[in-house]
PDB file of C-alpha atoms in Angstrom:
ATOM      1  CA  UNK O  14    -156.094 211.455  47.178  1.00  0.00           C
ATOM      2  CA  UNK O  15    -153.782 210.287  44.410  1.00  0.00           C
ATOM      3  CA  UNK O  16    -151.249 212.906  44.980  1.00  0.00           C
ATOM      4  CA  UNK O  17    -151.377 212.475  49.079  1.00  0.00           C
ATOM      5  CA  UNK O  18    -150.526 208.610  48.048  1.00  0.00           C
ATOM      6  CA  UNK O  19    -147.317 210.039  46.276  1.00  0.00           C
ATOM      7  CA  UNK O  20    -145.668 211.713  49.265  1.00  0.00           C
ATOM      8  CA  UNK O  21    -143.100 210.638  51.235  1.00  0.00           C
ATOM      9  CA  UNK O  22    -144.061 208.955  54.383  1.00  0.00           C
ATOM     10  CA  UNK O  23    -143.628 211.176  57.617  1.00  0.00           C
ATOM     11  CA  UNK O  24    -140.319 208.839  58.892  1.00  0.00           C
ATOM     12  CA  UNK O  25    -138.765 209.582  55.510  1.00  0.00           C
ATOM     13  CA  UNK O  26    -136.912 212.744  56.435  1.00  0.00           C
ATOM     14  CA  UNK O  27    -135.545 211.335  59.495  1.00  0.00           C
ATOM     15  CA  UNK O  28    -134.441 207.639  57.717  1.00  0.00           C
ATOM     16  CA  UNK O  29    -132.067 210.038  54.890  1.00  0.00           C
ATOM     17  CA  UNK O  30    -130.436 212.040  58.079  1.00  0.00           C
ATOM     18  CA  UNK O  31    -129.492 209.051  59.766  1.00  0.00           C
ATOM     19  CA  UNK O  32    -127.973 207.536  56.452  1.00  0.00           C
ATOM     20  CA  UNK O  33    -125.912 210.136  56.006  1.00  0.00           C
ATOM     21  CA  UNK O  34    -125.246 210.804  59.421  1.00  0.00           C
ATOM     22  CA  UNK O  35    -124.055 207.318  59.174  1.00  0.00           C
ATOM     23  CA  UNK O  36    -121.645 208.042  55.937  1.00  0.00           C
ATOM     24  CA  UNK O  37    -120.515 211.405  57.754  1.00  0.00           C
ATOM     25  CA  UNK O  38    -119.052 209.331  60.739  1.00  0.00           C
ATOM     26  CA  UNK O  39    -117.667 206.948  58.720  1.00  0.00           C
ATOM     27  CA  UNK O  40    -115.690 209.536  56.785  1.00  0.00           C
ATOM     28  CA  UNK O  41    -114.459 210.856  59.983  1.00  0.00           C
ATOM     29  CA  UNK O  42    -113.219 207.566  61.323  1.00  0.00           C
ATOM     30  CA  UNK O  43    -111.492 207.279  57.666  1.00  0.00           C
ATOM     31  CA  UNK O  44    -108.678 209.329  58.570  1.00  0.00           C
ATOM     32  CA  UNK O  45    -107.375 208.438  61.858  1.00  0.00           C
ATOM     33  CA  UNK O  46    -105.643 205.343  62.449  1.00  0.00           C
ATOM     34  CA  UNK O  47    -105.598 205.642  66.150  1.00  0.00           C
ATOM     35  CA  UNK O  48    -109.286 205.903  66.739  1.00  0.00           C
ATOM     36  CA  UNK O  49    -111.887 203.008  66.519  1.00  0.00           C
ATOM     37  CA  UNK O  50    -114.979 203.679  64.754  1.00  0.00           C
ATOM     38  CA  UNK O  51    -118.150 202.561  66.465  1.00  0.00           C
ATOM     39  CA  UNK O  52    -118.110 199.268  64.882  1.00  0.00           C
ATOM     40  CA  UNK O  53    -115.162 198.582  66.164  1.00  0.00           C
ATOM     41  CA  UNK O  54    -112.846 199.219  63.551  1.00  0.00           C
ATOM     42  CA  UNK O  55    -109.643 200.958  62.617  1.00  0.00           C
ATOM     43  CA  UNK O  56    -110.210 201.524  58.778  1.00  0.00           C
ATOM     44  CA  UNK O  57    -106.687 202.874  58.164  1.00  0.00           C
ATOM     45  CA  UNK O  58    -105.417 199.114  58.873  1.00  0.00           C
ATOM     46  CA  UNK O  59    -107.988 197.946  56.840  1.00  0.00           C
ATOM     47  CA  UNK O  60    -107.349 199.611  53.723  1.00  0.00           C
ATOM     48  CA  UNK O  61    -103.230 199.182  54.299  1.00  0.00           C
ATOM     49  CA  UNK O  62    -104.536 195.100  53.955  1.00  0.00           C
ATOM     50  CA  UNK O  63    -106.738 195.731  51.373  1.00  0.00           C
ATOM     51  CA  UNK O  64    -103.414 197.680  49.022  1.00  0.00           C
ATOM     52  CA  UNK O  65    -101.615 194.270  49.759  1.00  0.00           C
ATOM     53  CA  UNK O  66    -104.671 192.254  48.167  1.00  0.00           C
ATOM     54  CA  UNK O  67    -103.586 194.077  44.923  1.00  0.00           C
ATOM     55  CA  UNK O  68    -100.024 193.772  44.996  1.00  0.00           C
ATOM     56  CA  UNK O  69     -98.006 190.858  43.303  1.00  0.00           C
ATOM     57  CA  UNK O  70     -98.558 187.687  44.996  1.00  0.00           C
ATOM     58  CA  UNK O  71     -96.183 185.914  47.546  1.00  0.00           C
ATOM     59  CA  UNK O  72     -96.522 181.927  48.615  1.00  0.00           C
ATOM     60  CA  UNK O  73     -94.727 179.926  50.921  1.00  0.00           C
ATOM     61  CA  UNK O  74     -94.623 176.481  51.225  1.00  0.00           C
ATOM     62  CA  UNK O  75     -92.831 174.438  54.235  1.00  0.00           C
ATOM     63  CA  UNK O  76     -91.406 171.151  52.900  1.00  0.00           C
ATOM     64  CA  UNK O  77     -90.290 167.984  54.922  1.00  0.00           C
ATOM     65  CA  UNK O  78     -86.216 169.063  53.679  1.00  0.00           C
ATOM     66  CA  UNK O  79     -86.988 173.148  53.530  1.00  0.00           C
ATOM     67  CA  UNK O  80     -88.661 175.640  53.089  1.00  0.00           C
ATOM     68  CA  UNK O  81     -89.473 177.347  49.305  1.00  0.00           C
ATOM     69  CA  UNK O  82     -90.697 180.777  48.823  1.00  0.00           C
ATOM     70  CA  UNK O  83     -92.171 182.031  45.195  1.00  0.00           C
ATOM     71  CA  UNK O  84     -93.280 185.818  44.404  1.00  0.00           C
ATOM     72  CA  UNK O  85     -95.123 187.196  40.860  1.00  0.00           C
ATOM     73  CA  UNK O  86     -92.786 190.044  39.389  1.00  0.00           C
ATOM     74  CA  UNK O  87     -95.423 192.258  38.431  1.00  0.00           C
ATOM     75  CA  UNK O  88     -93.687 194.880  35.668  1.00  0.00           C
ATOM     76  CA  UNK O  89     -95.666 198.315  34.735  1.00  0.00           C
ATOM     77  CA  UNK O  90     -93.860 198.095  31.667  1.00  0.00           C
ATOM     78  CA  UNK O  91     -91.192 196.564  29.517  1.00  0.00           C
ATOM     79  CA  UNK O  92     -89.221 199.908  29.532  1.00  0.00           C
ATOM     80  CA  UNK O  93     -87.880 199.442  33.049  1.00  0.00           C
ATOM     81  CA  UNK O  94     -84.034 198.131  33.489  1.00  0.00           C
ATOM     82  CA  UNK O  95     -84.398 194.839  34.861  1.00  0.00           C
ATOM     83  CA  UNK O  96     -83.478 194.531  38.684  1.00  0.00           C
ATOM     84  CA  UNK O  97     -80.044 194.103  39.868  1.00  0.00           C
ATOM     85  CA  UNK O  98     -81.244 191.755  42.707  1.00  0.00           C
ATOM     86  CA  UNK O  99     -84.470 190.542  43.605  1.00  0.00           C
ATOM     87  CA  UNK O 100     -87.715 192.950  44.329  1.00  0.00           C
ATOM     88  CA  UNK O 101     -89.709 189.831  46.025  1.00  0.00           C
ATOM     89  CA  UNK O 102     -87.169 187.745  47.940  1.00  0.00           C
ATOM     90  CA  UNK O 103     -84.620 189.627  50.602  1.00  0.00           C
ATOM     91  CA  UNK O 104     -81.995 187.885  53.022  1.00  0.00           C
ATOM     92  CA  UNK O 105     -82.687 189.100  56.926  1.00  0.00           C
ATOM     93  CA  UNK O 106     -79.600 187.293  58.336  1.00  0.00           C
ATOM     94  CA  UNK O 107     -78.023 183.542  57.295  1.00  0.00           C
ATOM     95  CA  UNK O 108     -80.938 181.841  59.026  1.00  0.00           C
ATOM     96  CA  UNK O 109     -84.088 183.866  57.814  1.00  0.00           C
ATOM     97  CA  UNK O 110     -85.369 184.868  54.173  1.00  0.00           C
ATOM     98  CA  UNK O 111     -88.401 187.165  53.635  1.00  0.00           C
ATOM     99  CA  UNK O 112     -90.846 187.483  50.415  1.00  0.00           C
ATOM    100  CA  UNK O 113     -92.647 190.597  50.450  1.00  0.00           C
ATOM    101  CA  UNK O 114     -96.109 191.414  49.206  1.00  0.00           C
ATOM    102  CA  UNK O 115     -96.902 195.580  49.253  1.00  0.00           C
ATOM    103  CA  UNK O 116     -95.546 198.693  48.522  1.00  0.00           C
ATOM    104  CA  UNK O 117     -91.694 198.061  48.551  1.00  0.00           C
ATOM    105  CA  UNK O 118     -90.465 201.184  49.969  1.00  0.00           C
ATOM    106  CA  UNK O 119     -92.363 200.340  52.884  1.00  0.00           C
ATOM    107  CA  UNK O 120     -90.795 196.960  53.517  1.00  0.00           C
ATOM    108  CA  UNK O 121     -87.282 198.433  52.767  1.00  0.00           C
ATOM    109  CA  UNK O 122     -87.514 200.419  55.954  1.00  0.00           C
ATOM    110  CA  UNK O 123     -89.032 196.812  58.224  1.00  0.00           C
ATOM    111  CA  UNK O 124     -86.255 194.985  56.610  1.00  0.00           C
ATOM    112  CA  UNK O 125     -83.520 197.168  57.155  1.00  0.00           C
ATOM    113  CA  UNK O 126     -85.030 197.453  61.089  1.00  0.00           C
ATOM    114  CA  UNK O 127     -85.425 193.457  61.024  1.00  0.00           C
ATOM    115  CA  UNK O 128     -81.730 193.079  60.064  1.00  0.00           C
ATOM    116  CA  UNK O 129     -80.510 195.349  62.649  1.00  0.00           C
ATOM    117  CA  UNK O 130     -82.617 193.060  65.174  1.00  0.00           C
ATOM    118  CA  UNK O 131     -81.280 190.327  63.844  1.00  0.00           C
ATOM    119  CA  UNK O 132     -77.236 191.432  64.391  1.00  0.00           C
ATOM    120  CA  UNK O 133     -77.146 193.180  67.599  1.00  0.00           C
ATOM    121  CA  UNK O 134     -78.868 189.685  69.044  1.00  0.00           C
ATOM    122  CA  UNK O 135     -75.731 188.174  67.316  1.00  0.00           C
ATOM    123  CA  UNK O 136     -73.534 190.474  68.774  1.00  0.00           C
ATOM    124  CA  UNK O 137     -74.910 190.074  72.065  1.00  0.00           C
ATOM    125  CA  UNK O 138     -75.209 186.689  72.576  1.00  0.00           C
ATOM    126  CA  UNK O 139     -73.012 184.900  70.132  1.00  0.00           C
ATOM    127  CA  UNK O 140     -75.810 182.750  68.382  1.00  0.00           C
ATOM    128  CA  UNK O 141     -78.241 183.650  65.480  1.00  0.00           C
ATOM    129  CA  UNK O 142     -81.658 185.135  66.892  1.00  0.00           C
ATOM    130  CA  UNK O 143     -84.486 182.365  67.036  1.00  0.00           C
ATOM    131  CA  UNK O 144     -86.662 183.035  63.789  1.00  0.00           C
ATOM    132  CA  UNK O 145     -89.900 183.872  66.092  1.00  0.00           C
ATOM    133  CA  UNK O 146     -88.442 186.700  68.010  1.00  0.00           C
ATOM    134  CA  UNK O 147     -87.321 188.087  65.452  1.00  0.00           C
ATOM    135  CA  UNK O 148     -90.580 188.290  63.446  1.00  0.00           C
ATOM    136  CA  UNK O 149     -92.151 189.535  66.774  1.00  0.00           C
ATOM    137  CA  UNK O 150     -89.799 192.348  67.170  1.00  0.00           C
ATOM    138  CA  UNK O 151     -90.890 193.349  63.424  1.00  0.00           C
ATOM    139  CA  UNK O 152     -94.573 193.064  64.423  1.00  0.00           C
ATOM    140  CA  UNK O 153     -93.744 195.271  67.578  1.00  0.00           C
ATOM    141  CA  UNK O 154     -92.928 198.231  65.313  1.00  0.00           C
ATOM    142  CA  UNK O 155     -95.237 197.441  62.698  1.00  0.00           C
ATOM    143  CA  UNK O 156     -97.761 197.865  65.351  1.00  0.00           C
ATOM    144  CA  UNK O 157     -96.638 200.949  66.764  1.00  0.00           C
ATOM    145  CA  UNK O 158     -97.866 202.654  63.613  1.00  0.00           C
ATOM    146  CA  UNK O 159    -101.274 201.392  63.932  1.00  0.00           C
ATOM    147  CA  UNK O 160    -101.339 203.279  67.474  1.00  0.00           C
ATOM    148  CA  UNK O 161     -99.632 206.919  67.774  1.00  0.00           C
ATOM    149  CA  UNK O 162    -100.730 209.817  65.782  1.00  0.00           C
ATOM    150  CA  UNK O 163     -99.456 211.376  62.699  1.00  0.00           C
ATOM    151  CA  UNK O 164     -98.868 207.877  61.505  1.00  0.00           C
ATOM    152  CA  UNK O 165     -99.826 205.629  59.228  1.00  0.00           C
ATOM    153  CA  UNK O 166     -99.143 201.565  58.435  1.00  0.00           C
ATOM    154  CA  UNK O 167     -97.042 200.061  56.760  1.00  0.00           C
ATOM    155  CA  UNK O 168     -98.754 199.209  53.251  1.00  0.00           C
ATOM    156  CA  UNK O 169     -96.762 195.320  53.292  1.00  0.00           C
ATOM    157  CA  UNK O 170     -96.997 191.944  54.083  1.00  0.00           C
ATOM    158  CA  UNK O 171     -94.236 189.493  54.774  1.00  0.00           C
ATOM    159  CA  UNK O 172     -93.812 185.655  54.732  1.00  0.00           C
ATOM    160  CA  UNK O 173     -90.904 184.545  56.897  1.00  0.00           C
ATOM    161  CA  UNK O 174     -89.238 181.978  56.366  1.00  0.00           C
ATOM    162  CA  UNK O 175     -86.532 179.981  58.628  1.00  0.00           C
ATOM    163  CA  UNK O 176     -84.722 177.648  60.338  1.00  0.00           C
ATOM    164  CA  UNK O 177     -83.455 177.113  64.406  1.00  0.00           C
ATOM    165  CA  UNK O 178     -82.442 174.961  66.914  1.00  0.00           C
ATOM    166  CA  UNK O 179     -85.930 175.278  68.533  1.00  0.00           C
ATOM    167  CA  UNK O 180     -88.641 174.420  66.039  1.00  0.00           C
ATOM    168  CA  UNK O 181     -86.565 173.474  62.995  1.00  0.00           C
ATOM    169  CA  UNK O 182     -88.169 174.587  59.371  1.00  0.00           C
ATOM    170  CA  UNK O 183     -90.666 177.528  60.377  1.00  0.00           C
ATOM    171  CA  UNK O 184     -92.917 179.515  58.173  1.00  0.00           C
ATOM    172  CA  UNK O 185     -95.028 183.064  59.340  1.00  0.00           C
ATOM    173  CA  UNK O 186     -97.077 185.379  57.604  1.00  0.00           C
ATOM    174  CA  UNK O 187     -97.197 188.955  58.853  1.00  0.00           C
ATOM    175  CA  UNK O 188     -99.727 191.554  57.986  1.00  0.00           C
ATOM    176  CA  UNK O 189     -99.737 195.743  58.690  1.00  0.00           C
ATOM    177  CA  UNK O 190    -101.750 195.583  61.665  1.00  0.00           C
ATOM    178  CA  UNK O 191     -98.372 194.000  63.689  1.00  0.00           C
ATOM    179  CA  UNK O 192    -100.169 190.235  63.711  1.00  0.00           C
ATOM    180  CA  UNK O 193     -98.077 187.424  62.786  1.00  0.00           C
ATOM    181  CA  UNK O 194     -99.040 183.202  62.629  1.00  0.00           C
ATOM    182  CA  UNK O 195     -97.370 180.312  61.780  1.00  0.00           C
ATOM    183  CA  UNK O 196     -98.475 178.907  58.629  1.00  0.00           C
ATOM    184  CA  UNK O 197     -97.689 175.240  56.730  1.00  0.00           C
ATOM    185  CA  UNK O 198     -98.578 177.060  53.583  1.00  0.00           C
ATOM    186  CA  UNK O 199     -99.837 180.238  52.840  1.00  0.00           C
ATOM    187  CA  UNK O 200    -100.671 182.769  50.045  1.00  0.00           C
ATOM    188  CA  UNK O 201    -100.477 186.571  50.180  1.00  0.00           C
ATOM    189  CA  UNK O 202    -101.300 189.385  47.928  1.00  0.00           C
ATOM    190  CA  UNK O 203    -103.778 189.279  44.778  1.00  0.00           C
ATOM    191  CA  UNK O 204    -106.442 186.480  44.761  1.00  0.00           C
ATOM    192  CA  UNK O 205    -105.087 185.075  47.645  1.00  0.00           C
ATOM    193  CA  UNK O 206    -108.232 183.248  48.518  1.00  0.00           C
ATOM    194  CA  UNK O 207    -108.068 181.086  45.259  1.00  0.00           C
ATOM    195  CA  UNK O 208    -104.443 180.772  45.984  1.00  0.00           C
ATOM    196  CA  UNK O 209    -105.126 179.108  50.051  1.00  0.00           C
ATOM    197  CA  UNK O 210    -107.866 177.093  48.092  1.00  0.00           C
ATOM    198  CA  UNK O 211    -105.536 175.505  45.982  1.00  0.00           C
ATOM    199  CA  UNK O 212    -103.100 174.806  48.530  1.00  0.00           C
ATOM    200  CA  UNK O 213    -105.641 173.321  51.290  1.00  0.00           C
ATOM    201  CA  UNK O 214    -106.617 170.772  48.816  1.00  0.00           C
ATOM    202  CA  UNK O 215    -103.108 169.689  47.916  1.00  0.00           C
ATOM    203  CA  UNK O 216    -100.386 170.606  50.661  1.00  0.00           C
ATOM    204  CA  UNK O 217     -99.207 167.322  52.091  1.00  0.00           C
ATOM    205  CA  UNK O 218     -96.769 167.470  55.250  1.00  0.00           C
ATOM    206  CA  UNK O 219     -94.255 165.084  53.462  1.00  0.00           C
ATOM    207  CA  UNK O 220     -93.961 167.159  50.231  1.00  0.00           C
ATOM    208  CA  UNK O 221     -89.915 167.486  49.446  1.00  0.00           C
ATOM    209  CA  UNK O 222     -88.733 170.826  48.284  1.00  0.00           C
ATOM    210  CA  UNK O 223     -89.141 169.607  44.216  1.00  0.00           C
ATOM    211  CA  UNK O 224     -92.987 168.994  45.462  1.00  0.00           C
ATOM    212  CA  UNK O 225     -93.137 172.529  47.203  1.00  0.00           C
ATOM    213  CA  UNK O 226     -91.493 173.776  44.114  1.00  0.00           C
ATOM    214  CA  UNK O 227     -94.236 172.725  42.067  1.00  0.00           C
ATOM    215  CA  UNK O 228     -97.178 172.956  44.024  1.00  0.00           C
ATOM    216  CA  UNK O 229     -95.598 177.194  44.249  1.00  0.00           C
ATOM    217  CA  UNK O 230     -95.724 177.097  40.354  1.00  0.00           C
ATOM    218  CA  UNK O 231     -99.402 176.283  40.399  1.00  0.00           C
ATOM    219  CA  UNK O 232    -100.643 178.448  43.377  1.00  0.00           C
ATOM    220  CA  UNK O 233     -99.164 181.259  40.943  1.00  0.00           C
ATOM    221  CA  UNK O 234    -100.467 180.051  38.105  1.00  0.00           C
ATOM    222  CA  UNK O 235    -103.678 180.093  39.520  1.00  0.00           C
ATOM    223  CA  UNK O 236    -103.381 183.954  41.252  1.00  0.00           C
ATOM    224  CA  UNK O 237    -101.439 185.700  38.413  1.00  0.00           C
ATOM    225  CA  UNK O 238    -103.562 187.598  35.758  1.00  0.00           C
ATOM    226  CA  UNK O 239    -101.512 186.585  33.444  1.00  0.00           C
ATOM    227  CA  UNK O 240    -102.518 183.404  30.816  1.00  0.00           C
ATOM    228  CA  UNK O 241     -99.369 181.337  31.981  1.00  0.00           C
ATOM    229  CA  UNK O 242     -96.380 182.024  34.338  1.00  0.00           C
ATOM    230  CA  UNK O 243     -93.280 182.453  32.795  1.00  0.00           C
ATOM    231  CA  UNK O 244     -89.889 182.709  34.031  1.00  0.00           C
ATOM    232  CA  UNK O 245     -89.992 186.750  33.728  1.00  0.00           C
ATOM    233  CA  UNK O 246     -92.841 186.835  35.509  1.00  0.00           C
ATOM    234  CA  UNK O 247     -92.169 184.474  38.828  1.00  0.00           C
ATOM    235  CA  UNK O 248     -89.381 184.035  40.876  1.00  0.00           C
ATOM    236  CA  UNK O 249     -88.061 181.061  42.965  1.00  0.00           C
ATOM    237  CA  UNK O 250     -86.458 181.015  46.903  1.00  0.00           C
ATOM    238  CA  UNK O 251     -85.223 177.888  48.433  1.00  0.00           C
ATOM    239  CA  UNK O 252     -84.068 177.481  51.894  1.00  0.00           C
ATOM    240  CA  UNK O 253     -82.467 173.932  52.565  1.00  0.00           C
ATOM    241  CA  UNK O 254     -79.577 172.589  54.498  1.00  0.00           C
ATOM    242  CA  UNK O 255     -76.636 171.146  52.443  1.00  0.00           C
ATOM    243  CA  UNK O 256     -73.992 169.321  54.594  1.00  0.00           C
ATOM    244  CA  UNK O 257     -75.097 170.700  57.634  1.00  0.00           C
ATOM    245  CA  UNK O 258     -75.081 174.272  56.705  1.00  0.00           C
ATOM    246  CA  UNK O 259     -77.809 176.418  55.750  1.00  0.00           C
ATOM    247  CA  UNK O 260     -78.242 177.522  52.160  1.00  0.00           C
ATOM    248  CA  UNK O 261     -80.926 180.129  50.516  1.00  0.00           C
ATOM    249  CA  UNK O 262     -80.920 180.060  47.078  1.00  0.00           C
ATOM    250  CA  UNK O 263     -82.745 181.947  44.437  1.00  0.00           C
ATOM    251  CA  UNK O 264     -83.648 180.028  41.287  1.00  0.00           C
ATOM    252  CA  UNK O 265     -81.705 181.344  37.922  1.00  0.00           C
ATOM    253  CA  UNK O 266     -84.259 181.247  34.996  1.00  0.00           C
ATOM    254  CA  UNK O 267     -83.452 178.364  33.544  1.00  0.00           C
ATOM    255  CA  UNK O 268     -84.567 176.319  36.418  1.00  0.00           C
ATOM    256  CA  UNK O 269     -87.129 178.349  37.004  1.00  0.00           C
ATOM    257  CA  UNK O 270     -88.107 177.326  33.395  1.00  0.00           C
ATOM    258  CA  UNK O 271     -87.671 173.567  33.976  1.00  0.00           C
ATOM    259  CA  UNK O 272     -90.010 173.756  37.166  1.00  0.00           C
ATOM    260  CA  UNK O 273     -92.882 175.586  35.242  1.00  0.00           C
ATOM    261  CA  UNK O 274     -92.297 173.058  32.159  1.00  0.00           C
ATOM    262  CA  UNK O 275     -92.944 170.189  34.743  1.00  0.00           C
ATOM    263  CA  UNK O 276     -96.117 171.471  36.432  1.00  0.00           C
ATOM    264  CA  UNK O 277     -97.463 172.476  32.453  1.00  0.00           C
ATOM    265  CA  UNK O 278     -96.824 168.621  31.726  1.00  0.00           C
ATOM    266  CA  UNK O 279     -98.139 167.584  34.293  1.00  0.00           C
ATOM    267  CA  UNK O 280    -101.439 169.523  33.733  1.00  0.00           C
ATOM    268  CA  UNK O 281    -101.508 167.923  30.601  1.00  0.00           C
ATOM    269  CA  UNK O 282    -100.995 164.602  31.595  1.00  0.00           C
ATOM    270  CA  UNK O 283    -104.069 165.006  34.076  1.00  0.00           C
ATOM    271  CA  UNK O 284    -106.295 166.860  31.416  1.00  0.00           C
ATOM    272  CA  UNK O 285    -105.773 163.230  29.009  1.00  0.00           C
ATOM    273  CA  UNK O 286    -106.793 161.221  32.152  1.00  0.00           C
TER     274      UNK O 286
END
């Protein structure tokens, strides 16, 4: 009696088979990115998002005068030439500036296709392409890879940043499944979620571009794995108008220094209170 307690019920056998009948079609579903698995889901797009929750992280802030971009310079080691020109922050046309978060290779290839967009719209119609089509044309493509075969997506995310005639200041975040949305302020890449936290709490719609700036400094203080930011580490984008005329500007380092000094006092100043 003892040893007919010890066997395995009668469903057992049946239970295990449908587990791994279960792991077997998920496995199969892996692979494709143009099929849907039964729960609905194409896990190819999936794990293209999840690469970008490990890659440096991105934020963009929309300000009352601008619009300010900031991106983590991750380095694998301190044996690499320093870049020529910035790895985070690219220029799409006069208008519209880009901060990428992903495998860069990837977004080489959308950017290049993005300003190509951008100039034949110029060329046709004499006037710089409104910031929205133009992300939509790179969410077009980006979502043609997500549908034929012997594809894959595009392992980046992008937050666009711009200014028209139609909507003034705008701000969109675009992920590898070809989705886009207008954002205030936003966060991509590693610990993103602590990053949106941060800025839910304190984005205000009248912040100036020296608030943005600084707000920036602490979303990446918050998201970086390293103990403090430093001006090798992060990197600075503003996009303001100056006499009329539209002017992106990357941050040198000793700005860049000055901004992270003033959020660090300011922690301190809080910490006394």
């Amino acid at each position: 009696k003892h040893l007919e307690s010890l066997r395995a019920p009668p469903h057992f056998p049946r239970a295990l088979a449908r587990s791994r009948t279960t792991v077997v079609m998920s496995r199969r579903y892996d692979s494709s990115t143009t099929t849907f698995s039964p729960e609905g889901r194409l896990h190819q797009v999936e794990y293209a998002i999840e690469a970008i929750n490990n890659a440096g992280t991105a934020v963009g802030i929309l300000a009352a005068d601008g619009i300010v971009l900031a991106g983590e310079k991750q380095k694998s080691t301190s044996l690499l030439q320093p870049s020529k020109s910035s790895e985070k922050m690219y220029k799409l046309d006069d208008h519209v500036v880009t901060v990428v978060a992903g495998l860069t290779a990837d977004a080489n290839i959308l950017i290049n296709n993005a300003r190509l967009q951008s100039q034949r719209y110029l060329y046709t119609y004499q006037e710089p392409m409104p910031v929205e089509q133009l992300v939509q044309r790179v969410c077009n493509y980006k979502q043609a890879y997500t549908q034929y075969g012997g594809l894959r997506p595009f392992g980046v995310a992008f937050l666009f940043a711009g200014w028209d005639e139609h909507h003034n200041y705008q701000l969109y975040m675009s992920d590898p499944s070809g989705n886009y949305s207008g954002w205030k302020a936003t966060c991509i890449g590693q610990n993103n979620q602590a990053g949106k936290g941060l800025l839910k709490n304190e984005y205000e719609e009248t912040a100036t571009v020296s608030d943005a700036l600084k707000l920036a400094a602490k979303v990446l203080q918050k998201t970086m794995d390293a103990t403090s930011a430093t001006a090798e580490k992060v990197e600075f984008m503003v996009l303001t108008k100056e006499g009329g005329k539209l002017v992106q500007r990357i941050l040198p380092e000793s700005e860049t220094t000055a901004v992270l000094a003033a959020v660090a006092a300011d922690a301190s100043n809080e910490g006394d209170v």
